[in-house]
PDB file of C-alpha atoms in Angstrom:
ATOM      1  CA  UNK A 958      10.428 -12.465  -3.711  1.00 92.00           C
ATOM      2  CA  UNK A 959       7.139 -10.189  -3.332  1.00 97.00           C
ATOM      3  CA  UNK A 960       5.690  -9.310   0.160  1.00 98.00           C
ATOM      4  CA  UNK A 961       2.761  -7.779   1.519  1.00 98.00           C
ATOM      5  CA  UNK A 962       2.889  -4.417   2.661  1.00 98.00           C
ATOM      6  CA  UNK A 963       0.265  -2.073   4.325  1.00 97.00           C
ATOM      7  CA  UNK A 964       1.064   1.678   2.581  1.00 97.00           C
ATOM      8  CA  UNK A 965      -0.745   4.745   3.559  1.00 96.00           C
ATOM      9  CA  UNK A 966      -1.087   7.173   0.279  1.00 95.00           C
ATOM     10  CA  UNK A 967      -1.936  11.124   0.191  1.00 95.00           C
ATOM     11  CA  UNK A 968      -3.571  12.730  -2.839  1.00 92.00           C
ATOM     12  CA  UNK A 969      -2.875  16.341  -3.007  1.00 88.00           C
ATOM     13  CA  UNK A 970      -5.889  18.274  -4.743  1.00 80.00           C
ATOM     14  CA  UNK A 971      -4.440  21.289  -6.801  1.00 77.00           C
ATOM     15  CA  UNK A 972      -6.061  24.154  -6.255  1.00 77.00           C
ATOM     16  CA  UNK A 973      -8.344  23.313  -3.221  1.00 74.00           C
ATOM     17  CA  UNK A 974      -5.663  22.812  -0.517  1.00 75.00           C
ATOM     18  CA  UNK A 975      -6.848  19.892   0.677  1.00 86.00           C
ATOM     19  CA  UNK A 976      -5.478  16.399   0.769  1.00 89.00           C
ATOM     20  CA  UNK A 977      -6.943  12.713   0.877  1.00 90.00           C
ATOM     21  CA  UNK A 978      -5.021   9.897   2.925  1.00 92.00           C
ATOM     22  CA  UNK A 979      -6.428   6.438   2.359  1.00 91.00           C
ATOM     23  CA  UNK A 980      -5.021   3.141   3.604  1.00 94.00           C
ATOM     24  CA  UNK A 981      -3.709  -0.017   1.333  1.00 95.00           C
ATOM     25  CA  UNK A 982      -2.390  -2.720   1.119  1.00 96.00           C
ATOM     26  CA  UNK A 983       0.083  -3.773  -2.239  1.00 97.00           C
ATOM     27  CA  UNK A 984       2.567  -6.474  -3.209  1.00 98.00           C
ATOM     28  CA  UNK A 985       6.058  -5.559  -3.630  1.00 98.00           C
ATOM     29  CA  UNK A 986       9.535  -6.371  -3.731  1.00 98.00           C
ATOM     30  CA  UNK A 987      10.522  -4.106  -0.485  1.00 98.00           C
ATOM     31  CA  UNK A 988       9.061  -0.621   1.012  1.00 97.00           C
ATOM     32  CA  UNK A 989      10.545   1.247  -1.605  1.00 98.00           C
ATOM     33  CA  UNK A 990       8.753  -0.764  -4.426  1.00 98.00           C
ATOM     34  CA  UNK A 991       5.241  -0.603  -1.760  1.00 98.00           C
ATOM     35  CA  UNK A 992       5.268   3.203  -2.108  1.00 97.00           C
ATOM     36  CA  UNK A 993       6.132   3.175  -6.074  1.00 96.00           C
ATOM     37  CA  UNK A 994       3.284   0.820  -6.436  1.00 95.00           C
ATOM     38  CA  UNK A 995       0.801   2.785  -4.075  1.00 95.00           C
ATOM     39  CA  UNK A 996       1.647   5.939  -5.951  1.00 95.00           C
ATOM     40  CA  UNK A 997       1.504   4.277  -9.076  1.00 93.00           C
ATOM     41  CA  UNK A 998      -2.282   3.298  -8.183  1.00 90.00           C
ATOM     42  CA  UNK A 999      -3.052   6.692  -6.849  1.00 90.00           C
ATOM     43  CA  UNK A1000      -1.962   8.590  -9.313  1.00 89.00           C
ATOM     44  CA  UNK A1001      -0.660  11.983  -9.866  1.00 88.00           C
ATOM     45  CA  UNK A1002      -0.028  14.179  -6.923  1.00 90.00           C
ATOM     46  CA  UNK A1003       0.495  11.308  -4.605  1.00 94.00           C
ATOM     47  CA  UNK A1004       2.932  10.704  -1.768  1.00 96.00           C
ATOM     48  CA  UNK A1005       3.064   6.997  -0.335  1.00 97.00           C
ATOM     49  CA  UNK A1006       4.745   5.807   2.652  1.00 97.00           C
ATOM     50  CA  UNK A1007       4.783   2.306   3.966  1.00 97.00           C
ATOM     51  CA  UNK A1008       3.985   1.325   7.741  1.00 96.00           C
ATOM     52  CA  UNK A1009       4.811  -2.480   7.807  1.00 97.00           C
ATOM     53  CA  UNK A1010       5.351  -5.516   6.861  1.00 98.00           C
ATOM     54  CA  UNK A1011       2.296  -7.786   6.683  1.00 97.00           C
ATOM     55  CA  UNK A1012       2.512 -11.147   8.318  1.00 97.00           C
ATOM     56  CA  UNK A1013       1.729 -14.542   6.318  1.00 96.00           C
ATOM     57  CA  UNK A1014      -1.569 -13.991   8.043  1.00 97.00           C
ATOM     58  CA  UNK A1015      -2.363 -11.067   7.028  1.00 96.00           C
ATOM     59  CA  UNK A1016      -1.338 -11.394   3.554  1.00 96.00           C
ATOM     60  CA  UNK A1017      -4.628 -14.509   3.594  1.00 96.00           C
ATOM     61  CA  UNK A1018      -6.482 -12.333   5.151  1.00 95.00           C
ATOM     62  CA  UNK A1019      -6.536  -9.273   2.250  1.00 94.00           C
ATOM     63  CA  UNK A1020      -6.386 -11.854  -0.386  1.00 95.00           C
ATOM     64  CA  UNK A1021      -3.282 -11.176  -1.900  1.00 96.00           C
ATOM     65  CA  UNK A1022      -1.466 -12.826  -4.345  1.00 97.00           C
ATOM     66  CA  UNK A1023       2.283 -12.381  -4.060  1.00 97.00           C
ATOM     67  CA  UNK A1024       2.855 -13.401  -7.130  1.00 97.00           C
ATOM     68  CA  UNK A1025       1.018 -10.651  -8.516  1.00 97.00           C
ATOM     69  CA  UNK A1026       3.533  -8.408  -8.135  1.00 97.00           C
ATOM     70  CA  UNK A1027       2.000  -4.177  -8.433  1.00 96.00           C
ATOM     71  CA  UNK A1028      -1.457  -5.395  -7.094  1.00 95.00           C
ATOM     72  CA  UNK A1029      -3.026  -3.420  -4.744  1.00 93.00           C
ATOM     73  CA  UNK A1030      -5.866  -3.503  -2.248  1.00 93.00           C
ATOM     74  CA  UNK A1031      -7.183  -0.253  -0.828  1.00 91.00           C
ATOM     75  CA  UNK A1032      -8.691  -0.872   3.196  1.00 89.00           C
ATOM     76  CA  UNK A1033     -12.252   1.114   4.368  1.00 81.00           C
ATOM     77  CA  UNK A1034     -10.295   1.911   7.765  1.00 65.00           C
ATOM     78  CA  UNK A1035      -6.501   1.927   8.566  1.00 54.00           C
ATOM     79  CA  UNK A1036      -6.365  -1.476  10.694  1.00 54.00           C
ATOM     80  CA  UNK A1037      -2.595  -2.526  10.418  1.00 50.00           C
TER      81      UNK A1037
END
């Protein structure tokens, strides 16, 4: 059974040193899966690492579909 997760994900930038952390929010089988999917999404250079859990309500809230399992959300602020 999918869950929501909230994931954190860092993009390394070759060359320039500097690194990008943005906030998301992906369905998954378990935290494992979260950070496979959020690196997935991110792409190369990537690191993901999951906070939490969402609750039921927060799952209505992004608008996710847990049956849409690899679907991910990315969040304007960090607000888990």
């Amino acid at each position: 059974m999918n869950k929501g997760f909230g994931v954190t994900v860092t993009v390394a930038h070759p060359g320039s040193g500097k690194s990008k952390t943005a906030p998301l929010v992906v369905v998954a089988k378990d935290e494992r899966d979260a950070e496979l999917v959020a690196e997935k999404a991110a792409g190369p250079n990537s690191h993901a690492e999951t906070l939490r859990e969402l609750t039921d309500e927060e799952v209505r809230e992004h608008g996710l579909d847990l049956q849409a399992h690899g679907s991910a959300k990315a969040l304007p602020i960090l607000n888990l």
